[in-house]
mmCIF file of N, CA and C in Angstrom:
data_model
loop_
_atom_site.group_PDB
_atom_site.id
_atom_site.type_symbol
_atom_site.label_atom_id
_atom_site.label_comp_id
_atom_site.label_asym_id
_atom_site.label_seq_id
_atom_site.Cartn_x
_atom_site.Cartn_y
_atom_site.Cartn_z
ATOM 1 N N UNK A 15 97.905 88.212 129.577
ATOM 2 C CA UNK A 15 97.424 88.762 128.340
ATOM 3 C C UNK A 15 95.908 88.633 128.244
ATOM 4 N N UNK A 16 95.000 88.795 129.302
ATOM 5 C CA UNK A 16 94.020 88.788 129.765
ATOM 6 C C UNK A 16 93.075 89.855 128.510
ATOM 7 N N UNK A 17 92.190 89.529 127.999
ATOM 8 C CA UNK A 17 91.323 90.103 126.725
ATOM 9 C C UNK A 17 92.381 90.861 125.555
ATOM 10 N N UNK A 18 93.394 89.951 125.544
ATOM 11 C CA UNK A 18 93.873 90.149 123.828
ATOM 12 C C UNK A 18 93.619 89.121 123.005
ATOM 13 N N UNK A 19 93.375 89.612 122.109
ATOM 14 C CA UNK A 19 93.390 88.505 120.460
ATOM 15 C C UNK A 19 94.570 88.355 120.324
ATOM 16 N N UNK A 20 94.837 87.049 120.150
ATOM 17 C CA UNK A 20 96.548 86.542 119.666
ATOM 18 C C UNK A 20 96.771 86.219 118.294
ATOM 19 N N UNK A 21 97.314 86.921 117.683
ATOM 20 C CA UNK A 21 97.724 86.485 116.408
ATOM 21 C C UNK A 21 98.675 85.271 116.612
ATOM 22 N N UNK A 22 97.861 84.258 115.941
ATOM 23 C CA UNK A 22 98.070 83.231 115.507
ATOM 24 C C UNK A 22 98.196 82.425 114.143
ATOM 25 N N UNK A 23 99.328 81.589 113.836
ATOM 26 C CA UNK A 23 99.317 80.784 113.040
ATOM 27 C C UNK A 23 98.325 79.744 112.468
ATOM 28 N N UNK A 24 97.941 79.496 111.683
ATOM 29 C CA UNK A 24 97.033 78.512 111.894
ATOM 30 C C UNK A 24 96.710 77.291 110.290
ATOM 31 N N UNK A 25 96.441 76.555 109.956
ATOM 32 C CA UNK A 25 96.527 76.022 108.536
ATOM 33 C C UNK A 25 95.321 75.955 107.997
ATOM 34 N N UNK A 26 95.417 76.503 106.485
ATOM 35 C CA UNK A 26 94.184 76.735 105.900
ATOM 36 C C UNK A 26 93.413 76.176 105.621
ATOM 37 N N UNK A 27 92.450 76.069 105.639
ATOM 38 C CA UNK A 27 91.055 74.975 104.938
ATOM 39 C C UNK A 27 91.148 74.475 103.679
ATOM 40 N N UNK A 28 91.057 72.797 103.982
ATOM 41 C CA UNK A 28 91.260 72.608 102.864
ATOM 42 C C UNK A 28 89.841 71.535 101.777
ATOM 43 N N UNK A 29 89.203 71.620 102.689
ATOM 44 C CA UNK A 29 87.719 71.246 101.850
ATOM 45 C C UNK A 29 87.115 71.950 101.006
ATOM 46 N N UNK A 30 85.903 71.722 100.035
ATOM 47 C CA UNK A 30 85.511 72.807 99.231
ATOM 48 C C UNK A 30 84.064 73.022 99.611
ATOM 49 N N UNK A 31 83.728 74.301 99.013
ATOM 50 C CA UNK A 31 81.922 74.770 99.505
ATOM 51 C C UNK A 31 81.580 74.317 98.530
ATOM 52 N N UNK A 32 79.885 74.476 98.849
ATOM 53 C CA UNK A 32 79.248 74.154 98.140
ATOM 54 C C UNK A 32 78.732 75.336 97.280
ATOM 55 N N UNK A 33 77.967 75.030 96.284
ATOM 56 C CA UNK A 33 78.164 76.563 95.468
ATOM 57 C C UNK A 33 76.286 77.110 96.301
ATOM 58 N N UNK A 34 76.826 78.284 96.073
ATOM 59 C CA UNK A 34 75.827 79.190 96.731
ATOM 60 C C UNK A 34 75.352 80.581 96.586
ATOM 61 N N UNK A 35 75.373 80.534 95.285
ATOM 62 C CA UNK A 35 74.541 82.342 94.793
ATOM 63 C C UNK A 35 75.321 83.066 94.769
ATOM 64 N N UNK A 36 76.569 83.339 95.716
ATOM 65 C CA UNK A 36 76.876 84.712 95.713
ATOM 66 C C UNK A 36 77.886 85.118 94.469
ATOM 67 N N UNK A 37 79.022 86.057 94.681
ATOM 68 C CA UNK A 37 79.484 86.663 93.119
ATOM 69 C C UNK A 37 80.386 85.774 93.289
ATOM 70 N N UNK A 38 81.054 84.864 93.466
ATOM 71 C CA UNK A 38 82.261 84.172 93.448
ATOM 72 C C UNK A 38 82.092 83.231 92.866
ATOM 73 N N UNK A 39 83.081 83.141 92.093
ATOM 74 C CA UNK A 39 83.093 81.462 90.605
ATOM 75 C C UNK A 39 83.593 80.525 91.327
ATOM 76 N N UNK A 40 83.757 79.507 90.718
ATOM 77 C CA UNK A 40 83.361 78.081 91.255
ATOM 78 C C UNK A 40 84.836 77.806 91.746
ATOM 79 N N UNK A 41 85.930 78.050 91.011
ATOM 80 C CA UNK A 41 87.189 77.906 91.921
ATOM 81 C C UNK A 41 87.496 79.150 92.688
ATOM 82 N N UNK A 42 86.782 80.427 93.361
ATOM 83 C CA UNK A 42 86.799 80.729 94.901
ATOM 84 C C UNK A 42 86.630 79.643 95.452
ATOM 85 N N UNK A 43 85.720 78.741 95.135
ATOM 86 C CA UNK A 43 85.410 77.922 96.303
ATOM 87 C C UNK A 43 86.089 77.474 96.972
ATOM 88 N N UNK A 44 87.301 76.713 96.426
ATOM 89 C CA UNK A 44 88.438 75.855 96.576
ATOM 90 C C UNK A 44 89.075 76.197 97.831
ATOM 91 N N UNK A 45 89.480 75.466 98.519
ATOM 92 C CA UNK A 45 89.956 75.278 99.559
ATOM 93 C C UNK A 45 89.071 75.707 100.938
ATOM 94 N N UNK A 46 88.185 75.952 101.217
ATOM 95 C CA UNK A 46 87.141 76.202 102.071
ATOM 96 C C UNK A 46 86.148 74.894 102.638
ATOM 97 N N UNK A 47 85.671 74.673 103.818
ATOM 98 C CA UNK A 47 85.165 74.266 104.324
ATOM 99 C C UNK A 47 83.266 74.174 103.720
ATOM 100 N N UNK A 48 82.733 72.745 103.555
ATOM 101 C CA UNK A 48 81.526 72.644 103.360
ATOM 102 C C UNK A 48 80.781 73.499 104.237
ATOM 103 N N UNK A 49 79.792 73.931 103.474
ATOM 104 C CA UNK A 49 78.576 75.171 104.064
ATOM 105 C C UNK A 49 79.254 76.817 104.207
ATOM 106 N N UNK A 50 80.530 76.751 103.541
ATOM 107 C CA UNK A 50 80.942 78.155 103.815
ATOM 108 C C UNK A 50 80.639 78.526 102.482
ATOM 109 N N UNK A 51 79.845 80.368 102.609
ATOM 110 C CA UNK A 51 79.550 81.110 101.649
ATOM 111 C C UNK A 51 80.222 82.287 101.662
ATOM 112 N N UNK A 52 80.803 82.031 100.227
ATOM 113 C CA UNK A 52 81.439 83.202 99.579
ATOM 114 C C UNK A 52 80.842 84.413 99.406
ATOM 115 N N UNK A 53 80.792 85.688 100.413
ATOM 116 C CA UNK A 53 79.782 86.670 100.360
ATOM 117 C C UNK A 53 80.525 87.943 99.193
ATOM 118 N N UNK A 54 82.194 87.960 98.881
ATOM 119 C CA UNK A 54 82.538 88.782 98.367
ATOM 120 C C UNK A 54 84.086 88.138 97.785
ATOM 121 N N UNK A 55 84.284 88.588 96.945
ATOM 122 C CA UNK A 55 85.711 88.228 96.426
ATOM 123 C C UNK A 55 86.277 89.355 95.517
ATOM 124 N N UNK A 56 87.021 90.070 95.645
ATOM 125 C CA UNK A 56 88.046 90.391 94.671
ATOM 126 C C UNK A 56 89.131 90.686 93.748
ATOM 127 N N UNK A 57 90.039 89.589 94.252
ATOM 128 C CA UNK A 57 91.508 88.631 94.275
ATOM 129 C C UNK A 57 91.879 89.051 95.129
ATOM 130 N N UNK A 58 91.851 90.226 95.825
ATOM 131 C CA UNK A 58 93.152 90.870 96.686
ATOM 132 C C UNK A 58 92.739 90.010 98.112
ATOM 133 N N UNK A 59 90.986 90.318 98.005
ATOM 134 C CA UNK A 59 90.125 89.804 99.948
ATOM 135 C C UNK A 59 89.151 89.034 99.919
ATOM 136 N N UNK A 60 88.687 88.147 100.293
ATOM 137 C CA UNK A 60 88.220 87.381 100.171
ATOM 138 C C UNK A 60 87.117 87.159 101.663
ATOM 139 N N UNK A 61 85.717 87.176 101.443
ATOM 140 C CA UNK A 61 85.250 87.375 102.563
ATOM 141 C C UNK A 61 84.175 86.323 103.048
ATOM 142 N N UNK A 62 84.208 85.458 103.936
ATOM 143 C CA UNK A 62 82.803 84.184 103.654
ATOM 144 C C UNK A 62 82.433 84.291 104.935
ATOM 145 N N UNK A 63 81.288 83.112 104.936
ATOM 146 C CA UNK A 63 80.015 83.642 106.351
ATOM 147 C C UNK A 63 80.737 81.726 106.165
ATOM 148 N N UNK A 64 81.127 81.465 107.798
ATOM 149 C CA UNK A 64 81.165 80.013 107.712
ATOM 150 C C UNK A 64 79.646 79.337 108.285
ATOM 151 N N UNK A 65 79.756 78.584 108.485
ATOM 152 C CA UNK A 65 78.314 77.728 109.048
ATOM 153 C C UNK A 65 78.246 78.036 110.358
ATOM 154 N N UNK A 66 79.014 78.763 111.063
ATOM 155 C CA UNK A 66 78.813 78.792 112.340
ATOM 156 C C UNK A 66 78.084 80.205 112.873
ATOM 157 N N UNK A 67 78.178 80.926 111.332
ATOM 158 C CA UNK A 67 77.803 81.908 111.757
ATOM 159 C C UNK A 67 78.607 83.184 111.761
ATOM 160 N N UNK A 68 80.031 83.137 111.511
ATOM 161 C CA UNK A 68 80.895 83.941 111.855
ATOM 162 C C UNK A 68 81.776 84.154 110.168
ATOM 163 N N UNK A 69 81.832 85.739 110.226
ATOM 164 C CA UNK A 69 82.476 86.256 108.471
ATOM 165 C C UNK A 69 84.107 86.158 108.946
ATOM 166 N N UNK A 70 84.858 85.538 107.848
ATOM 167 C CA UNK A 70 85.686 85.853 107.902
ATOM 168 C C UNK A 70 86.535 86.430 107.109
ATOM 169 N N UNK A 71 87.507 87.782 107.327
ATOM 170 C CA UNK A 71 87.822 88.113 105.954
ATOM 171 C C UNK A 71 89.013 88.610 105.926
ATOM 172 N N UNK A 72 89.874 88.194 104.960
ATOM 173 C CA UNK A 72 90.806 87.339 104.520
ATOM 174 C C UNK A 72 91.401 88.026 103.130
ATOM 175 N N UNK A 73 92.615 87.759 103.339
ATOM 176 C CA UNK A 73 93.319 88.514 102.088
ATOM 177 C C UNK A 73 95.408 88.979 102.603
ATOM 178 N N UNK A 74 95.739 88.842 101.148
ATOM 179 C CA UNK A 74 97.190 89.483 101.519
ATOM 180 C C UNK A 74 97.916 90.515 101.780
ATOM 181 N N UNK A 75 96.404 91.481 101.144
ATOM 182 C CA UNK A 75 96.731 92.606 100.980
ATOM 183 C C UNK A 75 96.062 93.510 101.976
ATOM 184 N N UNK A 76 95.569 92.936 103.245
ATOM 185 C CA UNK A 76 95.020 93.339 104.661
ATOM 186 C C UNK A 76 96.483 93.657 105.627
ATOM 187 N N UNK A 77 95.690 94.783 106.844
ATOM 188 C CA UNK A 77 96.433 94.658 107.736
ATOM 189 C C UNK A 77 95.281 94.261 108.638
ATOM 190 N N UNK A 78 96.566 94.078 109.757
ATOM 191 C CA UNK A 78 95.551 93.552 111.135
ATOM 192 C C UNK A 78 95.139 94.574 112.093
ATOM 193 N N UNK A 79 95.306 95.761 111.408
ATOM 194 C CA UNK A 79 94.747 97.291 112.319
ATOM 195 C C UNK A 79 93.875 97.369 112.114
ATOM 196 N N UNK A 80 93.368 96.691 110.839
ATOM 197 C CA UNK A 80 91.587 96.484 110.689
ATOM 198 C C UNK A 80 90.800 95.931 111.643
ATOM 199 N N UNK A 81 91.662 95.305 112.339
ATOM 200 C CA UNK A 81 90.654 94.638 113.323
ATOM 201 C C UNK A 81 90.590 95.502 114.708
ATOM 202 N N UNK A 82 92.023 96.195 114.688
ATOM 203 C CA UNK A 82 91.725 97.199 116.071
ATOM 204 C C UNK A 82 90.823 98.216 115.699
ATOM 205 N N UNK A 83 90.625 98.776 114.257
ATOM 206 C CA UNK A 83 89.564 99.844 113.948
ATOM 207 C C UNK A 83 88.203 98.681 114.150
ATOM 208 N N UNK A 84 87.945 98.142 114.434
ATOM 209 C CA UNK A 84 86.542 96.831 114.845
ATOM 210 C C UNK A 84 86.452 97.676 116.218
ATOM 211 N N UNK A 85 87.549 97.094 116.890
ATOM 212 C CA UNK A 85 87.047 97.216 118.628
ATOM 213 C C UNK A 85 86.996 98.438 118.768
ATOM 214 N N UNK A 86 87.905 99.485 117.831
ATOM 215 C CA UNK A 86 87.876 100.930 118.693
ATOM 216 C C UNK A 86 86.029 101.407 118.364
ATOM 217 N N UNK A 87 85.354 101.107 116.831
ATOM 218 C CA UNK A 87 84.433 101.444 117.019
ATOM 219 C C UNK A 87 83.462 100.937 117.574
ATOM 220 N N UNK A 88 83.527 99.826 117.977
ATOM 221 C CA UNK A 88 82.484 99.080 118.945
ATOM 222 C C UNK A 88 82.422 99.572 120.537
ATOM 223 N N UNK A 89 83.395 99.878 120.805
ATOM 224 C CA UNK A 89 83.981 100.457 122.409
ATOM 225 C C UNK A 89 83.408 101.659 122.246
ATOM 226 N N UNK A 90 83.168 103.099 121.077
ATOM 227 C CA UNK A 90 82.793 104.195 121.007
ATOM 228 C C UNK A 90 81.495 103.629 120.266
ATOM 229 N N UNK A 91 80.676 103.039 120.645
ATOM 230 C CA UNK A 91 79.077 102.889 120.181
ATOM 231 C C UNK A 91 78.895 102.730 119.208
ATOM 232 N N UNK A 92 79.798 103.052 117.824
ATOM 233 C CA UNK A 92 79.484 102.894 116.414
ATOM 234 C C UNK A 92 78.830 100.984 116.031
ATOM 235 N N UNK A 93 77.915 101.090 115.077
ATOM 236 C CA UNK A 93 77.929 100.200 115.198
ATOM 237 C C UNK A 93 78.547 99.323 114.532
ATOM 238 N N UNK A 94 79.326 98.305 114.683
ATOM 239 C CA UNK A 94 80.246 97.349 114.089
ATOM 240 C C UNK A 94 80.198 95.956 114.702
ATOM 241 N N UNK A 95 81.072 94.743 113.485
ATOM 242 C CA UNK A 95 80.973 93.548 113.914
ATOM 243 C C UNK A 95 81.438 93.261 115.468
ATOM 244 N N UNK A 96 81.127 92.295 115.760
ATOM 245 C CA UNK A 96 82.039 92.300 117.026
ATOM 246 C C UNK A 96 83.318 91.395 116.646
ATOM 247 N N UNK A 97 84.179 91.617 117.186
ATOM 248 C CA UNK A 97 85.835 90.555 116.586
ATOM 249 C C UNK A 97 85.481 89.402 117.287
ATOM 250 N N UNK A 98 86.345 88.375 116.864
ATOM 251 C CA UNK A 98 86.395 87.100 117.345
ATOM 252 C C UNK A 98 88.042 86.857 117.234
ATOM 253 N N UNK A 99 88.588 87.012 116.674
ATOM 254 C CA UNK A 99 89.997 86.479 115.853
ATOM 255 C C UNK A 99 90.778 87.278 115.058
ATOM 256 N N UNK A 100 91.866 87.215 115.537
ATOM 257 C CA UNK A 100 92.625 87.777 114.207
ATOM 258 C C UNK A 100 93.776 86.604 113.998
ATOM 259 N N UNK A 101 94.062 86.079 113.020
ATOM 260 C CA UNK A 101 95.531 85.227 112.609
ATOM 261 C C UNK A 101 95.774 85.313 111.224
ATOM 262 N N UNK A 102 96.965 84.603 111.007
ATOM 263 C CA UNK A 102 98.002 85.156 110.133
ATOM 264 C C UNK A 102 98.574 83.852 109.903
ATOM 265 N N UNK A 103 99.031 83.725 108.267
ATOM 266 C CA UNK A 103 99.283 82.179 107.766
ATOM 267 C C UNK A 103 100.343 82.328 106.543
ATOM 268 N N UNK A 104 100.856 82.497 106.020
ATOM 269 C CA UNK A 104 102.305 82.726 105.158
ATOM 270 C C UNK A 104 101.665 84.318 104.356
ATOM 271 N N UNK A 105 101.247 85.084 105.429
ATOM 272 C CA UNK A 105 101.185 86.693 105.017
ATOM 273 C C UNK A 105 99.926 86.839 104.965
ATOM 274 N N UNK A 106 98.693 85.858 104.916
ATOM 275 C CA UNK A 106 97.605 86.219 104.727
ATOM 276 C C UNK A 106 96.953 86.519 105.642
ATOM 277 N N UNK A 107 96.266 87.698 106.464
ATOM 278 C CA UNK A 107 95.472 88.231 107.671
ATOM 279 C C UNK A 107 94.252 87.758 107.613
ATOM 280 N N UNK A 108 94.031 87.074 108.582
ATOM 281 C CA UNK A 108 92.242 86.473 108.048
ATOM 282 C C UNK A 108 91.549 87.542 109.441
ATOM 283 N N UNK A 109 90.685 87.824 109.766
ATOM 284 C CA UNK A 109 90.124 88.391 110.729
ATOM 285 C C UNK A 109 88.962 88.004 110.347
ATOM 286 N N UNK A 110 88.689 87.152 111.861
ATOM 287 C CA UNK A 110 86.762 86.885 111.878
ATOM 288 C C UNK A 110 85.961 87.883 112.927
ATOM 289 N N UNK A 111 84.928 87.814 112.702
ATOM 290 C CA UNK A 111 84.147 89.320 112.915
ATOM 291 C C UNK A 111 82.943 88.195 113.697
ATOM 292 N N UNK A 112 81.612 88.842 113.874
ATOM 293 C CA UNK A 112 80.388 88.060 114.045
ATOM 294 C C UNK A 112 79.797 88.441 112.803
ATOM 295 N N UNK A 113 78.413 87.721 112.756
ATOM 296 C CA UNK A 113 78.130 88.136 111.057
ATOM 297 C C UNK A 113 76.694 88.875 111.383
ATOM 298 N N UNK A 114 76.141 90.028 110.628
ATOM 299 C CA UNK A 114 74.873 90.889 110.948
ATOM 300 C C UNK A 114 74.432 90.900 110.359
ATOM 301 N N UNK A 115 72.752 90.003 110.963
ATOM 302 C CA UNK A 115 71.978 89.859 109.541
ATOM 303 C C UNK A 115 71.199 91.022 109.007
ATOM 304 N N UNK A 116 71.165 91.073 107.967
ATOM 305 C CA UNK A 116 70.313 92.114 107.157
ATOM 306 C C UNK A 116 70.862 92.305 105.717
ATOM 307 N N UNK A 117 69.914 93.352 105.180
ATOM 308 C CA UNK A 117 70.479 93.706 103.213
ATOM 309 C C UNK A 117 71.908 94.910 103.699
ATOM 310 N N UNK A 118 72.353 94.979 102.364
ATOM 311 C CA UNK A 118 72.975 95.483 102.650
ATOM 312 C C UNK A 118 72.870 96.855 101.941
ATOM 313 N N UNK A 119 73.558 97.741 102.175
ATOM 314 C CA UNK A 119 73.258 98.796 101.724
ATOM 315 C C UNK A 119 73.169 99.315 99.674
ATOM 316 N N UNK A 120 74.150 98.310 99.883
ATOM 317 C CA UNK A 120 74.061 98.185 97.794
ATOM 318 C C UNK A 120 72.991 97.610 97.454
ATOM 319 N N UNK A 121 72.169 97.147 98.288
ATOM 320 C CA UNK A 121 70.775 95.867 97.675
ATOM 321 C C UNK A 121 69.877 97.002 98.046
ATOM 322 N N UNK A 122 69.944 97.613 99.471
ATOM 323 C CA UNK A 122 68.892 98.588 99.503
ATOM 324 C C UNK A 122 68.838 99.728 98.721
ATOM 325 N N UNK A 123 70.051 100.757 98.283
ATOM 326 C CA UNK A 123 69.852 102.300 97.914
ATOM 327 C C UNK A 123 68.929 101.972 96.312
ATOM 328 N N UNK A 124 68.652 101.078 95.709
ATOM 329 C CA UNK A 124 68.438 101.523 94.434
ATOM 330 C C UNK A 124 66.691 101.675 94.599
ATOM 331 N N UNK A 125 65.897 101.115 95.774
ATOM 332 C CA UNK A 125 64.916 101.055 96.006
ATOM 333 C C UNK A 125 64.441 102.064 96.781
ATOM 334 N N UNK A 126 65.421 102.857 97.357
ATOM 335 C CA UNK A 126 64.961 103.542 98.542
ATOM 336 C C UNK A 126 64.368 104.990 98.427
ATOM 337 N N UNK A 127 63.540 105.528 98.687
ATOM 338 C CA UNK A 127 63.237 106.455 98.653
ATOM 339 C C UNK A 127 63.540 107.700 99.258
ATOM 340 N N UNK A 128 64.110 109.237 98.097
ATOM 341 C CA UNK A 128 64.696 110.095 98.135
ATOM 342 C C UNK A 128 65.396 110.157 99.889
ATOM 343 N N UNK A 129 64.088 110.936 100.426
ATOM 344 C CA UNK A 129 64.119 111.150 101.765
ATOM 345 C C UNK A 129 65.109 109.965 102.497
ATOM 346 N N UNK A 130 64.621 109.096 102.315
ATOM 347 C CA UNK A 130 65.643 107.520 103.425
ATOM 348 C C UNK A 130 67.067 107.720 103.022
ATOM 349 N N UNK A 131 66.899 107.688 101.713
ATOM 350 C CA UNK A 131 68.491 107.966 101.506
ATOM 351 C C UNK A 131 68.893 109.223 101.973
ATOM 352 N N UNK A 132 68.517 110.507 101.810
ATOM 353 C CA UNK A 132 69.297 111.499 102.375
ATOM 354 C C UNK A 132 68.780 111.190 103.712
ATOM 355 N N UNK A 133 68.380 110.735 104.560
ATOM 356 C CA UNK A 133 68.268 110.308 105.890
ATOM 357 C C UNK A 133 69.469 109.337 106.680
ATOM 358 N N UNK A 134 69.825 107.997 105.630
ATOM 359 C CA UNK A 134 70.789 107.313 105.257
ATOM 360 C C UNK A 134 72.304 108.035 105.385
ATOM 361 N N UNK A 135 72.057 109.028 104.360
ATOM 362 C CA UNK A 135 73.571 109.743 104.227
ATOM 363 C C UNK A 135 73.950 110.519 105.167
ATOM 364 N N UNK A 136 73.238 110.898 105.682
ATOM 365 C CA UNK A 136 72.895 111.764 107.405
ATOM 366 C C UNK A 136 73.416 111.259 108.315
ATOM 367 N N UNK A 137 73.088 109.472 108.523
ATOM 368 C CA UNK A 137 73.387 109.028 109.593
ATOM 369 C C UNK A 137 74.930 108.594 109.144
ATOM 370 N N UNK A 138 75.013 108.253 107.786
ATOM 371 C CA UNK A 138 76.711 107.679 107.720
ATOM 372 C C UNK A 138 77.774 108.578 107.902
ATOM 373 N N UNK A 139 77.693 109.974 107.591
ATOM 374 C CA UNK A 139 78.234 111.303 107.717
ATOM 375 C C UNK A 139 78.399 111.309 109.405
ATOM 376 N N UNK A 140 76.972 111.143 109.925
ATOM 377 C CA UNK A 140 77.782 111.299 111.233
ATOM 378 C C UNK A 140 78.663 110.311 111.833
ATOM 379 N N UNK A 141 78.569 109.053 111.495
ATOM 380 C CA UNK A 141 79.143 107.933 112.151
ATOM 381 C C UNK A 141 80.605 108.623 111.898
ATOM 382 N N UNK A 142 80.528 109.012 110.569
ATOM 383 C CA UNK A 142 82.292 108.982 110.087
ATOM 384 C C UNK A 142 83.098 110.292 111.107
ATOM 385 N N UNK A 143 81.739 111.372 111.289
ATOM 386 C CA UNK A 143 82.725 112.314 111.730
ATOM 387 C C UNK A 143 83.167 111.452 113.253
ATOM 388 N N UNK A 144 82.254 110.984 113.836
ATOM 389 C CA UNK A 144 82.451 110.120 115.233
ATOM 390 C C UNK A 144 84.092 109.214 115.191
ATOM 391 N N UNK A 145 83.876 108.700 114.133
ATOM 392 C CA UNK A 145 85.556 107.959 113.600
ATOM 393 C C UNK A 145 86.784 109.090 113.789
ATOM 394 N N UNK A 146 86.166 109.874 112.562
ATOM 395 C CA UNK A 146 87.425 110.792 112.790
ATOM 396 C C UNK A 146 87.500 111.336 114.008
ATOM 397 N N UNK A 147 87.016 111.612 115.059
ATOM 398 C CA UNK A 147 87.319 112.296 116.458
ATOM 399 C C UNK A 147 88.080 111.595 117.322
ATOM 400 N N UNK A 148 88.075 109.853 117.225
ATOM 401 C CA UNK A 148 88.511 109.233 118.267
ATOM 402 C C UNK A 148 89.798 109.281 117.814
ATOM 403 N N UNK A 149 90.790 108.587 118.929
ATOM 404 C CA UNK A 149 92.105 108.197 118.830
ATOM 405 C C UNK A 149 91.812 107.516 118.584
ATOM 406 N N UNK A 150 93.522 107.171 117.069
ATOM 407 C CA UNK A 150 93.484 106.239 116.699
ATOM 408 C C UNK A 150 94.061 104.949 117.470
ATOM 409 N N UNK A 151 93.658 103.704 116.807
ATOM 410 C CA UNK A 151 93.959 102.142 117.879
ATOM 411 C C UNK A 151 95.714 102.494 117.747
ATOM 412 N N UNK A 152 95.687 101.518 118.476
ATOM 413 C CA UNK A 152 97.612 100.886 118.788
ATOM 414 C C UNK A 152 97.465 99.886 117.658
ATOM 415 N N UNK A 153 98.205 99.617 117.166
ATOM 416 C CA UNK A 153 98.153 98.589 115.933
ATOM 417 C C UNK A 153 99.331 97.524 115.963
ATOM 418 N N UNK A 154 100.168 97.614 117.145
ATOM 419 C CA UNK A 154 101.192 96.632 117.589
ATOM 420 C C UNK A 154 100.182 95.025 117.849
ATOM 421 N N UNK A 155 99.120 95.397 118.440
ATOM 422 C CA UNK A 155 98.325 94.180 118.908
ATOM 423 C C UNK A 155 97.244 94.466 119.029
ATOM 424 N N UNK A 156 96.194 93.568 119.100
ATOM 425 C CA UNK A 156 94.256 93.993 119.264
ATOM 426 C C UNK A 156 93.921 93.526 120.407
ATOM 427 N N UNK A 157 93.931 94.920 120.942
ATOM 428 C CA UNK A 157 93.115 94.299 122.361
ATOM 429 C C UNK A 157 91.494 94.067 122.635
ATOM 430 N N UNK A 158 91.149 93.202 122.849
ATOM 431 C CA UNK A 158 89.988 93.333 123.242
ATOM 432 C C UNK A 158 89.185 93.894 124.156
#
């Protein structure tokens, strides 16, 4: 099973973060590992940058084809996280990614000027038609 991700079992974290700016109230924190930041929450997914560097994101209401749509667009040049992991814990799919620094696009558009943005929308239009052309992943398992 030479470059597959194994879905695996695994037991959840049970330390708490420390609080850290982002939109998540103080019991997201709960059950997470010190130095992990809560970058997004919205009951259903739950998404944090641990200290090592690596996002992980998490939720019940995920599948794990999310993570084969990772590799298929990384393999076709788009640019995307790179995977690390995918596992699975009484239904919850966590998939860790690598984490890419920069703003993000909701912090940038309100600043950006006309042109960048329709420059912006240019380039996301094409990425997507690039998506839609490929075959889609196998979703039985993630290969790497």
């Amino acid at each position: 099973m030479d470059g597959e991700v194994m879905y695996r079992r695994k037991p959840m974290k049970t330390a708490r973060a420390e609080t850290d700016g982002s939109d998540a109230s103080e019991s997201e924190h709960e059950g997470l590992e010190p130095g992990v930041m809560v970058l997004h929450t919205n009951g259903m997914r739950k998404i944090v940058l641990e200290s090592n560097n690596a996002v992980v994101n998490s939720g019940a209401h995920m599948d794990a084809a999310e993570a084969e749509a990772l590799k298929t667009a990384g393999r076709a040049g788009i640019p995307a996280p790179r995977l690390h992991d995918v596992s699975s814990n009484n239904d919850i799919v966590e998939i860790r990614m690598s984490y890419i620094t920069g703003q993000t696009l909701k912090q940038l558009w309100p600043s950006m000027p006309a042109d960048r943005k329709e420059n912006t929308a240019n380039q996301l239009g094409l990425i997507l038609q690039h998506m839609q052309a490929l075959k889609p992943p196998r979703t039985a398992q993630c290969i790497l």
